[in-house]
mmCIF file of C-alpha atoms in Angstrom:
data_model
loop_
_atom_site.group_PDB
_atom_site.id
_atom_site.type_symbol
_atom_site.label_atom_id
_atom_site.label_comp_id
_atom_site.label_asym_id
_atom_site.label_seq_id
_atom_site.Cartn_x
_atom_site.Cartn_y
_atom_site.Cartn_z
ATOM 1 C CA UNK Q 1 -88.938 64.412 135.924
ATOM 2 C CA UNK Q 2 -87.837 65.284 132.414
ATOM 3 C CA UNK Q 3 -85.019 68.418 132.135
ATOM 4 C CA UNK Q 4 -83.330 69.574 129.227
ATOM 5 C CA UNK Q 5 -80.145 71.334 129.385
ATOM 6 C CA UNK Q 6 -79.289 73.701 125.973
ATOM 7 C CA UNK Q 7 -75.677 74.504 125.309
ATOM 8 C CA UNK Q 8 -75.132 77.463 122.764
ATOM 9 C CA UNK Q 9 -71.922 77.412 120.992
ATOM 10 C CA UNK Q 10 -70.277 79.468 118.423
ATOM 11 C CA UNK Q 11 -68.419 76.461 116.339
ATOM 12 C CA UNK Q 12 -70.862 73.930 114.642
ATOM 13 C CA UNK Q 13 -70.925 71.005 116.990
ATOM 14 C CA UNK Q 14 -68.693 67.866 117.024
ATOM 15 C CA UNK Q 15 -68.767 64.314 118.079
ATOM 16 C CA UNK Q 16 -66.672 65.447 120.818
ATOM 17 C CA UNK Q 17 -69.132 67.656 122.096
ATOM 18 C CA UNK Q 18 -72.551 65.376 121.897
ATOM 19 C CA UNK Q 19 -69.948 62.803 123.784
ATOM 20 C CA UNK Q 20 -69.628 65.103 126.403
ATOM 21 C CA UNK Q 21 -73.352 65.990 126.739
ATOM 22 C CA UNK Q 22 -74.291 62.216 126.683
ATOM 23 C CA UNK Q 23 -71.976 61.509 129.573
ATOM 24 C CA UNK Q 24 -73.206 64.540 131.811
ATOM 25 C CA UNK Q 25 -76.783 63.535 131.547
ATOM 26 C CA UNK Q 26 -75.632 59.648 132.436
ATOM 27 C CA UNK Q 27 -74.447 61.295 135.753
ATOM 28 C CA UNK Q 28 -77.775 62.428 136.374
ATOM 29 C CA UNK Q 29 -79.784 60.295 135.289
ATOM 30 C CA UNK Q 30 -82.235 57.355 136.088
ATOM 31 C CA UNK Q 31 -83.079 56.357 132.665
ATOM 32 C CA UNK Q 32 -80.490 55.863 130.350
ATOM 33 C CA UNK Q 33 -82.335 54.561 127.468
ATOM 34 C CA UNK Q 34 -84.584 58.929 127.795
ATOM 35 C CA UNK Q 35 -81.453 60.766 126.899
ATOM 36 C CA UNK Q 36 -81.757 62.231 123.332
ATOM 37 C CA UNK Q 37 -78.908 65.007 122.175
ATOM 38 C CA UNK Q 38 -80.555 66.877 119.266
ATOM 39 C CA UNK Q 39 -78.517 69.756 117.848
ATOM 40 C CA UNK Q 40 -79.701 72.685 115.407
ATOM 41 C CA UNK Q 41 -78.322 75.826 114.307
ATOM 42 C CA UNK Q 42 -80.029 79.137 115.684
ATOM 43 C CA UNK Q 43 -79.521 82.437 114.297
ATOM 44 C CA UNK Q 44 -75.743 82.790 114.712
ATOM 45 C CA UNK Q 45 -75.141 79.920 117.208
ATOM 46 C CA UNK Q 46 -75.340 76.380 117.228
ATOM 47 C CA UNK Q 47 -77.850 75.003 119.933
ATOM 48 C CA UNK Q 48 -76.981 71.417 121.488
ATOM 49 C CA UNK Q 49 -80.259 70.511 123.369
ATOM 50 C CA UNK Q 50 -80.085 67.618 125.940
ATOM 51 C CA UNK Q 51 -83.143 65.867 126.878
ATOM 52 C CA UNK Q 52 -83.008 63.000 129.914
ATOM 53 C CA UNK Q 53 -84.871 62.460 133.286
ATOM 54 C CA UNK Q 54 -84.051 62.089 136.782
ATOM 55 C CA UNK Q 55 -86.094 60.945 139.749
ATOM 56 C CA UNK Q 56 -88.774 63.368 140.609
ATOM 57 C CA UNK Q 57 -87.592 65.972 143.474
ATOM 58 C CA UNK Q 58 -88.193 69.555 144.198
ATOM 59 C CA UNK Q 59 -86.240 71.525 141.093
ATOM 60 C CA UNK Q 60 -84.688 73.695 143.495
ATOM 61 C CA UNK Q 61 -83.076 70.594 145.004
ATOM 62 C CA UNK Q 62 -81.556 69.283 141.594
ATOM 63 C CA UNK Q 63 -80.756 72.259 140.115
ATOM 64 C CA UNK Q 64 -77.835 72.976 141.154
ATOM 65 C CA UNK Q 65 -76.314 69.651 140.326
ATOM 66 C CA UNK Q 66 -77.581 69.750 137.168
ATOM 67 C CA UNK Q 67 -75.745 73.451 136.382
ATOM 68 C CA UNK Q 68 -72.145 71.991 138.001
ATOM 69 C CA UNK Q 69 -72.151 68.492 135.938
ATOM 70 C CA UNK Q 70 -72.971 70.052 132.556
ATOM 71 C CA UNK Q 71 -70.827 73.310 133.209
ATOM 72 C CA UNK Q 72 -67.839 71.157 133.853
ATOM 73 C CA UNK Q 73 -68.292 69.751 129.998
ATOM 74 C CA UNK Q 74 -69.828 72.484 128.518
ATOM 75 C CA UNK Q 75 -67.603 75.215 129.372
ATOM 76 C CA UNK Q 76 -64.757 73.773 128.083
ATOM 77 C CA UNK Q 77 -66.137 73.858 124.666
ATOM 78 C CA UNK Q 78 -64.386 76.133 122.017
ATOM 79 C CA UNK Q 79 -67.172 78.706 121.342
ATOM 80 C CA UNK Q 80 -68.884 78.308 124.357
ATOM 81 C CA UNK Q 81 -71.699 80.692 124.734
ATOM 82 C CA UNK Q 82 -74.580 80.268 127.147
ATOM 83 C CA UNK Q 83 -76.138 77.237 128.969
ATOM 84 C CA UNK Q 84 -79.758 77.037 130.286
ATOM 85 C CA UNK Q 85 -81.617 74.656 132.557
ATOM 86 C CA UNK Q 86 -85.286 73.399 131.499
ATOM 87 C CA UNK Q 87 -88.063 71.313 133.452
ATOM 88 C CA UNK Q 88 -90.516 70.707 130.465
#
């Protein structure tokens, strides 16, 4: 199942940060060689987009593992904004 968790932050990203992402998502997932960190600026913020998979289960079963392993990276970046959970 692909997911892709988006980090907004206020700063313009740093190594530090895709680091971070990259070692969340190898947590999760089952395929290291799918996870891609893109990053782009939107509007104000800076979005740092996560892409990886995991095995297939219900969403409402992974979910919340998802939200705790990237919130315990995530929110301790400086200009922290918003975080949001994606099954595309």
């Amino acid at each position: 199942m692909n997911v892709r968790v988006t980090v907004l932050i206020s700063n313009p990203p740093s190594p530090h940060h895709v680091e971070s992402l990259k070692d969340a998502a190898l947590d999760l997932t089952n395929d290291k060689n799918s996870i891609k960190i893109t990053t782009k600026p939107t509007g104000n913020y800076h979005a740092l987009i996560t892409d990886f998979k995991i095995r297939k289960a219900a969403q409402s079963k992974v979910i919340d593992g998802i939200y705790e392993t990237f919130k315990s990276c995530a929110w301790s970046f400086e200009g922290y904004q918003d975080m949001s959970i994606q099954f595309p």
